[in-house]
Amino acid sequence: MLTIRPMQKEDIDAVVEINRENFTTDAWSRSAFEREFSLNYSHKYVLELDGNVIGYFILWVIYDTATLMNFAIKKSYWGMGYGKKLLSFLVDSFKDKVSSISLDVRKSNIRAIRLYKSLGFKIINERPKYYSDGENAYQMILETLQKAYTGEH
């Protein structure tokens, strides 16, 4: 059974493991994940398959904008649609609350860029030497329906 639910402190071990597996040079520390529980603008969710955490995201919502701070799926579950399912949940849950959702992604991470584009994200900027190993990042953004309703540009 597949479940998306708010992250609990008990999920940190699994989340840290998935994070390290996906982000070797820029992995978050355990204390960084623990600190998220004290931030009122941090929205944390896990994707569970048969009781095991296989993915997560951390989204910061500040005023009317959201930033995807961290997102990963356990590598052994890549290519099975779980990332799209979790990101679709994120977009559906927050699109009426914010005017945009932004994120940064490694320029070389074609798989993730393709996933983000499939949900409507667009590349708006390139950030030189963004990552600790010197790789550039693409800044991507999804303008939500809320922005269209308010008539803002």
XYZ file of C-alpha atoms in Angstrom:
153
model
C 0.000 0.000 0.000
C 1.228 3.482 -0.924
C 0.796 6.329 1.573
C 1.845 9.982 1.609
C 1.828 11.413 5.115
C 3.472 14.158 7.189
C 7.033 13.294 8.189
C 7.529 12.313 11.833
C 10.767 12.514 13.821
C 10.824 8.687 13.747
C 11.256 8.902 9.938
C 14.564 10.779 10.139
C 16.794 7.674 9.946
C 15.145 6.514 6.716
C 15.079 10.039 5.255
C 18.770 10.648 6.034
C 19.654 7.339 4.350
C 17.689 8.221 1.195
C 19.220 11.714 1.193
C 22.801 10.385 1.420
C 22.102 7.853 -1.326
C 20.859 10.600 -3.660
C 23.046 13.591 -2.751
C 26.594 12.473 -2.129
C 28.335 15.887 -2.146
C 25.452 18.035 -0.907
C 23.581 15.674 1.412
C 21.872 17.251 4.398
C 23.095 16.369 7.863
C 20.866 14.597 10.352
C 20.727 17.813 12.400
C 19.506 19.728 9.323
C 16.533 17.366 9.048
C 15.910 17.586 12.792
C 15.949 21.405 12.613
C 13.105 21.319 10.049
C 10.726 20.240 12.835
C 11.252 23.580 14.588
C 10.467 25.701 11.502
C 6.813 26.689 11.188
C 7.187 27.302 7.424
C 8.633 23.835 6.749
C 6.240 21.256 5.307
C 7.650 17.729 5.436
C 6.107 14.624 3.884
C 7.169 11.047 3.316
C 6.112 8.494 0.738
C 5.612 5.092 2.313
C 5.282 1.776 0.495
C 4.038 -1.106 2.638
C 5.187 0.670 5.785
C 8.683 1.562 4.493
C 9.704 5.159 3.739
C 10.870 5.286 0.102
C 10.760 9.032 -0.543
C 10.262 12.439 0.996
C 10.091 16.143 0.333
C 10.686 19.296 2.359
C 8.905 22.420 1.168
C 9.298 25.869 2.661
C 6.267 28.147 2.344
C 7.077 31.780 3.099
C 4.330 34.317 2.415
C 2.883 33.308 -0.953
C 5.858 31.405 -2.381
C 7.038 27.852 -1.873
C 10.545 26.482 -2.326
C 11.245 22.786 -2.663
C 14.263 22.471 -0.375
C 14.820 18.743 -0.582
C 13.199 15.866 -2.462
C 14.337 12.318 -3.118
C 13.166 8.808 -3.852
C 15.131 5.728 -2.775
C 17.229 4.755 -5.809
C 15.903 1.188 -5.952
C 12.450 2.697 -6.653
C 13.517 5.103 -9.415
C 11.657 4.890 -12.724
C 8.475 3.453 -11.202
C 6.449 6.679 -11.023
C 6.879 7.253 -7.279
C 8.682 10.568 -7.713
C 5.929 11.862 -9.969
C 3.271 10.670 -7.535
C 4.949 12.461 -4.596
C 5.564 15.676 -6.563
C 2.003 15.638 -7.912
C 0.786 15.449 -4.309
C 2.994 18.438 -3.447
C 1.703 20.525 -6.360
C -1.944 19.562 -5.730
C -1.651 20.284 -1.999
C 0.011 23.688 -2.299
C -1.076 25.181 -5.659
C -4.009 27.038 -4.090
C -1.901 28.374 -1.210
C 1.063 29.887 -3.087
C 1.694 31.868 -6.273
C 4.731 29.788 -7.249
C 6.815 26.766 -6.327
C 10.520 26.999 -7.075
C 13.458 24.617 -6.821
C 17.096 24.213 -7.757
C 18.357 21.148 -9.616
C 21.750 20.055 -10.869
C 22.186 20.911 -14.542
C 23.331 17.314 -15.145
C 20.269 15.767 -13.454
C 18.325 15.175 -16.657
C 15.998 12.622 -15.014
C 14.851 15.138 -12.362
C 14.586 18.011 -14.864
C 12.362 15.847 -17.075
C 10.172 14.999 -14.052
C 9.829 18.647 -13.019
C 9.004 19.722 -16.590
C 6.320 17.015 -16.816
C 4.538 18.781 -13.937
C 4.805 22.236 -15.511
C 8.032 23.579 -13.999
C 10.102 25.808 -16.290
C 13.804 26.663 -16.193
C 14.116 30.382 -15.476
C 17.754 30.799 -14.516
C 21.118 29.079 -14.281
C 23.098 29.447 -11.054
C 26.859 29.136 -11.691
C 28.860 26.904 -9.327
C 25.805 26.450 -7.092
C 26.816 23.064 -5.684
C 29.838 22.343 -3.488
C 31.536 20.407 -6.299
C 31.231 23.428 -8.627
C 28.337 22.179 -10.757
C 25.772 24.705 -11.965
C 22.117 24.521 -10.977
C 19.004 25.330 -12.914
C 16.430 27.342 -11.030
C 12.991 26.068 -11.989
C 9.583 27.504 -11.159
C 5.962 26.483 -11.394
C 3.549 29.397 -11.480
C 0.385 28.199 -9.778
C -3.266 28.854 -10.443
C -3.447 31.217 -7.462
C -1.310 33.689 -9.410
C -3.690 33.489 -12.372
C -6.720 34.081 -10.129
C -5.273 37.203 -8.527
C -4.269 38.640 -11.886
C -0.658 39.207 -10.744
C 2.222 38.910 -13.182
